[in-house]
Amino acid sequence: MASTAEIKSRIRSVEDTRKITNAMYLIASTKLRRARNDLDKTRPYFDALQAEIKRIFRTVRDVDSRYFYPPDREPVVEGPYGCLVITADKGLAGAYNQNVIKEAQKLMEEHGDMQLFVVGEYGRHFFTQHHIPIEHTFLYTAQNPTMERAREISSLLLDKYDRGELKKIYIVYTDLKSSVETVARSTRLLPFHRAQFISPTQEKRVRNPFEFYPSVTGVLNNIIPSYLSGFIYSTLIDSFCSEQNARMNAMDAANRNAEELLATLGTQYNRIRQGNITQEITEITAGAKAQKRQRARRKEVKAP
């Protein structure tokens, strides 16, 4: 059985760990709130871009663009595919990173000729450790994503797509559906399908057609890079928010476990302490009785 000194030492260790996990919880909650605010500030601009693309398709039906599938079909595209994988820089976030890696591996099994583009130290370390080649790794941290980084990523991917080095591009990220649910998703980034921008309620044509200069295709191709940057930025923010949310949940669970462990250790410490006190009292009482009997025998011996 552990001594009181050992239990007190373990209690201090658990309390120190609880301070760390509580601090990490507070930091993650602050980062989550800040990232959501940044996304809310930029969302109107990219929502407007998406609305303009929808308006183009409502105005002109036979738009020919290399960034979109034909309106009547989705042809089979042969050639190398690209996959942008967004992970975190570190663990301590539950199953956040593992879920992203599993989704990326499933996509790689479906498409053998896949080139990986990785954001996050965890993903870089995993693929390198398992000898999976990485086409390009973005060496900046996955923390605090910015539009500059999103533009750099989209520029690289678009350049490879325009040159025909990639026929399709997918993105694997984590979607924060709610504060208690996150889902690792794989989404096709390029080419787009027109159905993404045309809903049944928006099928009617625009009454006053627009004039496009130099052409409808030119205008659409000019909008796509900005829209793609916004989409990648939103997935970076979404993944970052999901990471912080997963870390908050993990640290909250750690705090609860620490509380339960401290309660158990406190009860164990009190029982051992009470047992020691009882034993000491018993020993003192037995000693006092022994001394009393010894004094009584001495008096009997001295008596005439």
Tab-separated table of C-alpha atoms in Angstrom:
chain	number	residue	atom	x	y	z
A	1	MET	CA	0.000	0.000	0.000
A	2	ALA	CA	1.255	3.496	-0.878
A	3	SER	CA	2.290	5.767	1.935
A	4	THR	CA	0.748	9.169	2.628
A	5	ALA	CA	3.894	10.856	1.303
A	6	GLU	CA	3.607	9.008	-2.017
A	7	ILE	CA	-0.092	9.859	-2.343
A	8	LYS	CA	0.559	13.540	-1.545
A	9	SER	CA	3.283	13.589	-4.210
A	10	ARG	CA	0.882	12.080	-6.753
A	11	ILE	CA	-1.842	14.564	-5.823
A	12	ARG	CA	0.562	17.458	-6.442
A	13	SER	CA	1.512	15.927	-9.805
A	14	VAL	CA	-2.136	15.593	-10.879
A	15	GLU	CA	-2.870	19.167	-9.767
A	16	ASP	CA	0.072	20.474	-11.814
A	17	THR	CA	-1.148	18.522	-14.857
A	18	ARG	CA	-4.652	19.885	-14.364
A	19	LYS	CA	-3.286	23.445	-14.424
A	20	ILE	CA	-1.643	22.720	-17.787
A	21	THR	CA	-4.730	21.120	-19.346
A	22	ASN	CA	-6.932	23.931	-18.068
A	23	ALA	CA	-4.575	26.522	-19.582
A	24	MET	CA	-4.599	24.646	-22.901
A	25	TYR	CA	-8.401	24.593	-22.819
A	26	LEU	CA	-8.551	28.373	-22.350
A	27	ILE	CA	-5.990	28.993	-25.099
A	28	ALA	CA	-7.874	26.746	-27.533
A	29	SER	CA	-11.184	28.482	-26.798
A	30	THR	CA	-9.582	31.905	-27.432
A	31	LYS	CA	-8.060	30.750	-30.745
A	32	LEU	CA	-11.381	29.208	-31.806
A	33	ARG	CA	-13.280	32.420	-31.163
A	34	ARG	CA	-10.680	34.521	-32.992
A	35	ALA	CA	-10.622	32.216	-36.032
A	36	ARG	CA	-14.404	32.288	-36.340
A	37	ASN	CA	-14.340	36.077	-36.235
A	38	ASP	CA	-11.725	36.183	-39.010
A	39	LEU	CA	-13.828	33.851	-41.168
A	40	ASP	CA	-16.976	35.926	-40.595
A	41	LYS	CA	-15.128	39.061	-41.744
A	42	THR	CA	-14.093	37.552	-45.097
A	43	ARG	CA	-17.152	35.404	-45.797
A	44	PRO	CA	-19.308	38.170	-47.429
A	45	TYR	CA	-16.731	38.765	-50.172
A	46	PHE	CA	-16.553	35.122	-51.194
A	47	ASP	CA	-20.312	34.699	-50.889
A	48	ALA	CA	-20.585	37.555	-53.391
A	49	LEU	CA	-18.144	35.779	-55.739
A	50	GLN	CA	-20.241	32.624	-55.569
A	51	ALA	CA	-23.373	34.652	-56.282
A	52	GLU	CA	-21.751	36.160	-59.391
A	53	ILE	CA	-20.805	32.709	-60.686
A	54	LYS	CA	-24.409	31.613	-60.190
A	55	ARG	CA	-25.572	34.704	-62.057
A	56	ILE	CA	-23.283	33.900	-64.986
A	57	PHE	CA	-24.748	30.398	-65.293
A	58	ARG	CA	-28.281	31.788	-65.079
A	59	THR	CA	-27.464	34.260	-67.830
A	60	VAL	CA	-25.528	32.007	-70.210
A	61	ARG	CA	-26.082	28.255	-70.235
A	62	ASP	CA	-23.401	27.127	-72.704
A	63	VAL	CA	-20.330	28.433	-70.888
A	64	ASP	CA	-17.128	26.622	-71.794
A	65	SER	CA	-14.506	26.689	-69.055
A	66	ARG	CA	-11.656	24.342	-68.175
A	67	TYR	CA	-12.606	24.718	-64.504
A	68	PHE	CA	-16.081	23.190	-64.989
A	69	TYR	CA	-17.437	19.895	-66.201
A	70	PRO	CA	-19.684	20.014	-69.280
A	71	PRO	CA	-23.290	20.827	-68.333
A	72	ASP	CA	-24.712	17.489	-69.469
A	73	ARG	CA	-22.167	14.988	-68.119
A	74	GLU	CA	-19.208	14.289	-65.876
A	75	PRO	CA	-16.585	12.643	-68.089
A	76	VAL	CA	-14.013	10.183	-66.830
A	77	VAL	CA	-10.726	12.036	-66.461
A	78	GLU	CA	-7.525	10.018	-66.754
A	79	GLY	CA	-4.256	11.220	-65.311
A	80	PRO	CA	-2.647	12.226	-62.039
A	81	TYR	CA	-4.811	13.613	-59.276
A	82	GLY	CA	-3.809	16.014	-56.527
A	83	CYS	CA	-4.894	15.990	-52.887
A	84	LEU	CA	-4.483	18.823	-50.415
A	85	VAL	CA	-4.416	17.358	-46.881
A	86	ILE	CA	-4.913	19.746	-43.949
A	87	THR	CA	-3.700	18.485	-40.567
A	88	ALA	CA	-2.538	20.112	-37.336
A	89	ASP	CA	1.003	20.809	-36.172
A	90	LYS	CA	0.687	18.773	-32.986
A	91	GLY	CA	-1.468	16.235	-31.196
A	92	LEU	CA	-3.414	16.498	-27.944
A	93	ALA	CA	-6.574	16.997	-30.007
A	94	GLY	CA	-8.334	13.658	-29.702
A	95	ALA	CA	-8.812	11.830	-33.009
A	96	TYR	CA	-8.650	15.015	-35.120
A	97	ASN	CA	-5.454	14.192	-37.028
A	98	GLN	CA	-6.136	10.457	-37.266
A	99	ASN	CA	-9.519	11.045	-38.921
A	100	VAL	CA	-7.970	13.317	-41.562
A	101	ILE	CA	-5.213	10.795	-42.296
A	102	LYS	CA	-7.759	7.959	-42.636
A	103	GLU	CA	-9.833	10.013	-45.081
A	104	ALA	CA	-6.735	10.824	-47.140
A	105	GLN	CA	-5.673	7.165	-47.194
A	106	LYS	CA	-9.132	6.102	-48.361
A	107	LEU	CA	-8.927	8.617	-51.198
A	108	MET	CA	-5.449	7.358	-52.125
A	109	GLU	CA	-6.762	3.786	-52.293
A	110	GLU	CA	-9.494	4.870	-54.714
A	111	HIS	CA	-7.072	6.801	-56.933
A	112	GLY	CA	-3.640	5.222	-57.199
A	113	ASP	CA	-1.948	8.097	-59.049
A	114	MET	CA	-2.307	10.698	-56.288
A	115	GLN	CA	0.058	13.580	-55.539
A	116	LEU	CA	-0.041	14.847	-51.953
A	117	PHE	CA	0.107	18.489	-50.885
A	118	VAL	CA	0.289	18.706	-47.112
A	119	VAL	CA	-0.430	21.447	-44.594
A	120	GLY	CA	0.525	20.734	-40.968
A	121	GLU	CA	3.505	19.133	-39.261
A	122	TYR	CA	1.498	16.098	-38.151
A	123	GLY	CA	0.644	15.131	-41.740
A	124	ARG	CA	4.196	15.739	-42.956
A	125	HIS	CA	5.590	13.543	-40.181
A	126	PHE	CA	3.042	10.758	-40.764
A	127	PHE	CA	3.523	10.459	-44.537
A	128	THR	CA	7.314	10.722	-44.244
A	129	GLN	CA	7.397	8.071	-41.512
A	130	HIS	CA	5.298	5.707	-43.638
A	131	HIS	CA	7.407	6.390	-46.761
A	132	ILE	CA	4.514	7.955	-48.676
A	133	PRO	CA	5.888	10.539	-51.140
A	134	ILE	CA	4.759	14.145	-50.752
A	135	GLU	CA	4.646	16.295	-53.875
A	136	HIS	CA	4.775	19.580	-51.981
A	137	THR	CA	4.733	20.491	-48.322
A	138	PHE	CA	3.820	23.971	-47.139
A	139	LEU	CA	6.371	24.662	-44.442
A	140	TYR	CA	4.456	27.345	-42.603
A	141	THR	CA	2.482	26.379	-39.536
A	142	ALA	CA	-1.138	25.279	-39.677
A	143	GLN	CA	-1.868	27.666	-36.807
A	144	ASN	CA	-3.664	30.950	-37.501
A	145	PRO	CA	-4.345	30.533	-41.257
A	146	THR	CA	-4.325	33.671	-43.413
A	147	MET	CA	-5.527	34.681	-46.884
A	148	GLU	CA	-1.917	35.048	-48.036
A	149	ARG	CA	-1.303	31.375	-47.308
A	150	ALA	CA	-4.564	30.373	-48.974
A	151	ARG	CA	-3.592	32.331	-52.106
A	152	GLU	CA	-0.178	30.664	-52.149
A	153	ILE	CA	-1.782	27.211	-51.970
A	154	SER	CA	-4.427	27.953	-54.602
A	155	SER	CA	-1.835	29.528	-56.917
A	156	LEU	CA	0.342	26.404	-56.803
A	157	LEU	CA	-2.581	24.031	-57.357
A	158	LEU	CA	-4.074	26.152	-60.152
A	159	ASP	CA	-0.736	26.367	-61.928
A	160	LYS	CA	-0.386	22.574	-61.948
A	161	TYR	CA	-4.013	22.189	-63.052
A	162	ASP	CA	-3.658	24.754	-65.877
A	163	ARG	CA	-0.496	23.053	-67.151
A	164	GLY	CA	-2.251	19.679	-67.184
A	165	GLU	CA	-0.030	18.168	-64.496
A	166	LEU	CA	-3.133	17.484	-62.387
A	167	LYS	CA	-6.455	16.401	-63.878
A	168	LYS	CA	-8.440	16.554	-60.624
A	169	ILE	CA	-7.742	18.126	-57.291
A	170	TYR	CA	-9.260	17.032	-53.989
A	171	ILE	CA	-9.035	18.574	-50.552
A	172	VAL	CA	-9.219	16.675	-47.246
A	173	TYR	CA	-10.137	18.783	-44.248
A	174	THR	CA	-12.234	18.713	-41.083
A	175	ASP	CA	-15.665	20.315	-41.056
A	176	LEU	CA	-16.877	21.789	-37.773
A	177	LYS	CA	-20.568	20.919	-37.938
A	178	SER	CA	-21.227	21.881	-34.318
A	179	SER	CA	-19.409	22.321	-31.024
A	180	VAL	CA	-19.801	18.592	-30.357
A	181	GLU	CA	-19.409	17.141	-33.869
A	182	THR	CA	-16.590	17.391	-36.403
A	183	VAL	CA	-16.355	15.381	-39.626
A	184	ALA	CA	-13.292	14.696	-41.802
A	185	ARG	CA	-14.320	15.362	-45.412
A	186	SER	CA	-12.829	14.843	-48.869
A	187	THR	CA	-14.154	17.264	-51.487
A	188	ARG	CA	-13.303	17.694	-55.147
A	189	LEU	CA	-11.716	21.104	-55.549
A	190	LEU	CA	-11.287	21.117	-59.343
A	191	PRO	CA	-12.961	20.825	-61.726
A	192	PHE	CA	-16.233	22.196	-60.420
A	193	HIS	CA	-19.603	20.825	-61.357
A	194	ARG	CA	-22.172	23.358	-62.492
A	195	ALA	CA	-24.730	21.838	-60.126
A	196	GLN	CA	-22.722	23.363	-57.265
A	197	PHE	CA	-23.759	26.799	-58.499
A	198	ILE	CA	-27.243	26.095	-59.819
A	199	SER	CA	-30.079	25.149	-57.489
A	200	PRO	CA	-33.678	24.360	-58.506
A	201	THR	CA	-34.908	27.686	-57.101
A	202	GLN	CA	-32.449	29.592	-59.279
A	203	GLU	CA	-33.111	27.971	-62.635
A	204	LYS	CA	-34.956	30.907	-64.199
A	205	ARG	CA	-32.917	33.127	-66.463
A	206	VAL	CA	-31.956	36.711	-65.740
A	207	ARG	CA	-34.421	39.055	-67.449
A	208	ASN	CA	-31.817	41.624	-68.485
A	209	PRO	CA	-28.745	39.752	-69.806
A	210	PHE	CA	-25.308	41.098	-68.996
A	211	GLU	CA	-22.542	41.932	-71.424
A	212	PHE	CA	-19.272	40.141	-70.640
A	213	TYR	CA	-15.905	41.501	-71.669
A	214	PRO	CA	-13.833	40.073	-73.224
A	215	SER	CA	-16.047	36.961	-73.019
A	216	VAL	CA	-18.129	34.926	-70.598
A	217	THR	CA	-15.378	32.337	-70.342
A	218	GLY	CA	-12.759	35.026	-69.712
A	219	VAL	CA	-14.790	36.580	-66.912
A	220	LEU	CA	-15.492	33.198	-65.335
A	221	ASN	CA	-11.869	32.078	-65.536
A	222	ASN	CA	-10.830	35.356	-63.935
A	223	ILE	CA	-13.206	34.846	-60.985
A	224	ILE	CA	-12.229	31.238	-60.258
A	225	PRO	CA	-8.752	31.918	-58.756
A	226	SER	CA	-10.239	34.293	-56.179
A	227	TYR	CA	-13.098	31.934	-55.447
A	228	LEU	CA	-10.689	29.020	-55.072
A	229	SER	CA	-8.529	31.031	-52.657
A	230	GLY	CA	-11.609	31.805	-50.600
A	231	PHE	CA	-12.688	28.172	-50.571
A	232	ILE	CA	-9.245	27.000	-49.430
A	233	TYR	CA	-9.131	29.746	-46.817
A	234	SER	CA	-12.500	28.659	-45.453
A	235	THR	CA	-11.301	25.025	-45.209
A	236	LEU	CA	-8.109	26.147	-43.446
A	237	ILE	CA	-10.177	28.130	-40.949
A	238	ASP	CA	-12.711	25.322	-40.603
A	239	SER	CA	-9.933	22.806	-39.946
A	240	PHE	CA	-8.245	25.137	-37.481
A	241	CYS	CA	-11.538	25.675	-35.622
A	242	SER	CA	-12.144	21.914	-35.596
A	243	GLU	CA	-8.655	21.347	-34.195
A	244	GLN	CA	-9.180	23.853	-31.400
A	245	ASN	CA	-12.630	22.428	-30.688
A	246	ALA	CA	-11.188	18.894	-30.521
A	247	ARG	CA	-8.409	20.127	-28.235
A	248	MET	CA	-10.966	21.856	-25.986
A	249	ASN	CA	-12.947	18.610	-25.717
A	250	ALA	CA	-9.781	16.607	-25.035
A	251	MET	CA	-8.589	19.031	-22.354
A	252	ASP	CA	-12.061	19.183	-20.809
A	253	ALA	CA	-12.098	15.382	-20.581
A	254	ALA	CA	-8.602	15.497	-19.062
A	255	ASN	CA	-9.794	18.030	-16.479
A	256	ARG	CA	-12.743	15.841	-15.539
A	257	ASN	CA	-10.498	12.799	-15.250
A	258	ALA	CA	-8.124	14.795	-13.064
A	259	GLU	CA	-10.993	15.803	-10.793
A	260	GLU	CA	-12.091	12.183	-10.440
A	261	LEU	CA	-8.521	11.048	-9.808
A	262	LEU	CA	-7.991	13.756	-7.192
A	263	ALA	CA	-11.206	12.736	-5.451
A	264	THR	CA	-10.086	9.091	-5.424
A	265	LEU	CA	-6.603	9.990	-4.196
A	266	GLY	CA	-8.067	12.303	-1.543
A	267	THR	CA	-10.284	9.523	-0.225
A	268	GLN	CA	-7.371	7.092	-0.258
A	269	TYR	CA	-5.129	9.608	1.508
A	270	ASN	CA	-7.739	10.269	4.221
A	271	ARG	CA	-8.263	6.552	4.824
A	272	ILE	CA	-4.545	5.892	5.189
A	273	ARG	CA	-4.144	8.973	7.386
A	274	GLN	CA	-7.062	7.954	9.581
A	275	GLY	CA	-5.660	4.421	9.760
A	276	ASN	CA	-2.273	5.782	10.827
A	277	ILE	CA	-3.882	8.014	13.440
A	278	THR	CA	-5.945	5.108	14.770
A	279	GLN	CA	-2.854	2.936	14.916
A	280	GLU	CA	-0.917	5.643	16.751
A	281	ILE	CA	-3.744	6.115	19.268
A	282	THR	CA	-3.929	2.343	19.760
A	283	GLU	CA	-0.198	2.145	20.328
A	284	ILE	CA	-0.267	5.085	22.775
A	285	THR	CA	-3.185	3.557	24.686
A	286	ALA	CA	-1.515	0.140	24.816
A	287	GLY	CA	1.727	1.738	25.985
A	288	ALA	CA	-0.069	3.703	28.697
A	289	LYS	CA	-1.820	0.543	29.928
A	290	ALA	CA	1.470	-1.354	29.945
A	291	GLN	CA	3.137	1.371	31.985
A	292	LYS	CA	0.184	1.429	34.403
A	293	ARG	CA	0.422	-2.318	34.939
A	294	GLN	CA	4.165	-2.066	35.398
A	295	ARG	CA	3.793	0.633	38.080
A	296	ALA	CA	1.152	-1.460	39.828
A	297	ARG	CA	3.487	-4.484	39.969
A	298	ARG	CA	6.279	-2.326	41.344
A	299	LYS	CA	4.021	-1.118	44.187
A	300	GLU	CA	3.057	-4.693	45.011
A	301	VAL	CA	6.735	-5.676	45.232
A	302	LYS	CA	7.593	-2.756	47.537
A	303	ALA	CA	4.652	-3.456	49.851
A	304	PRO	CA	5.662	-5.290	53.223
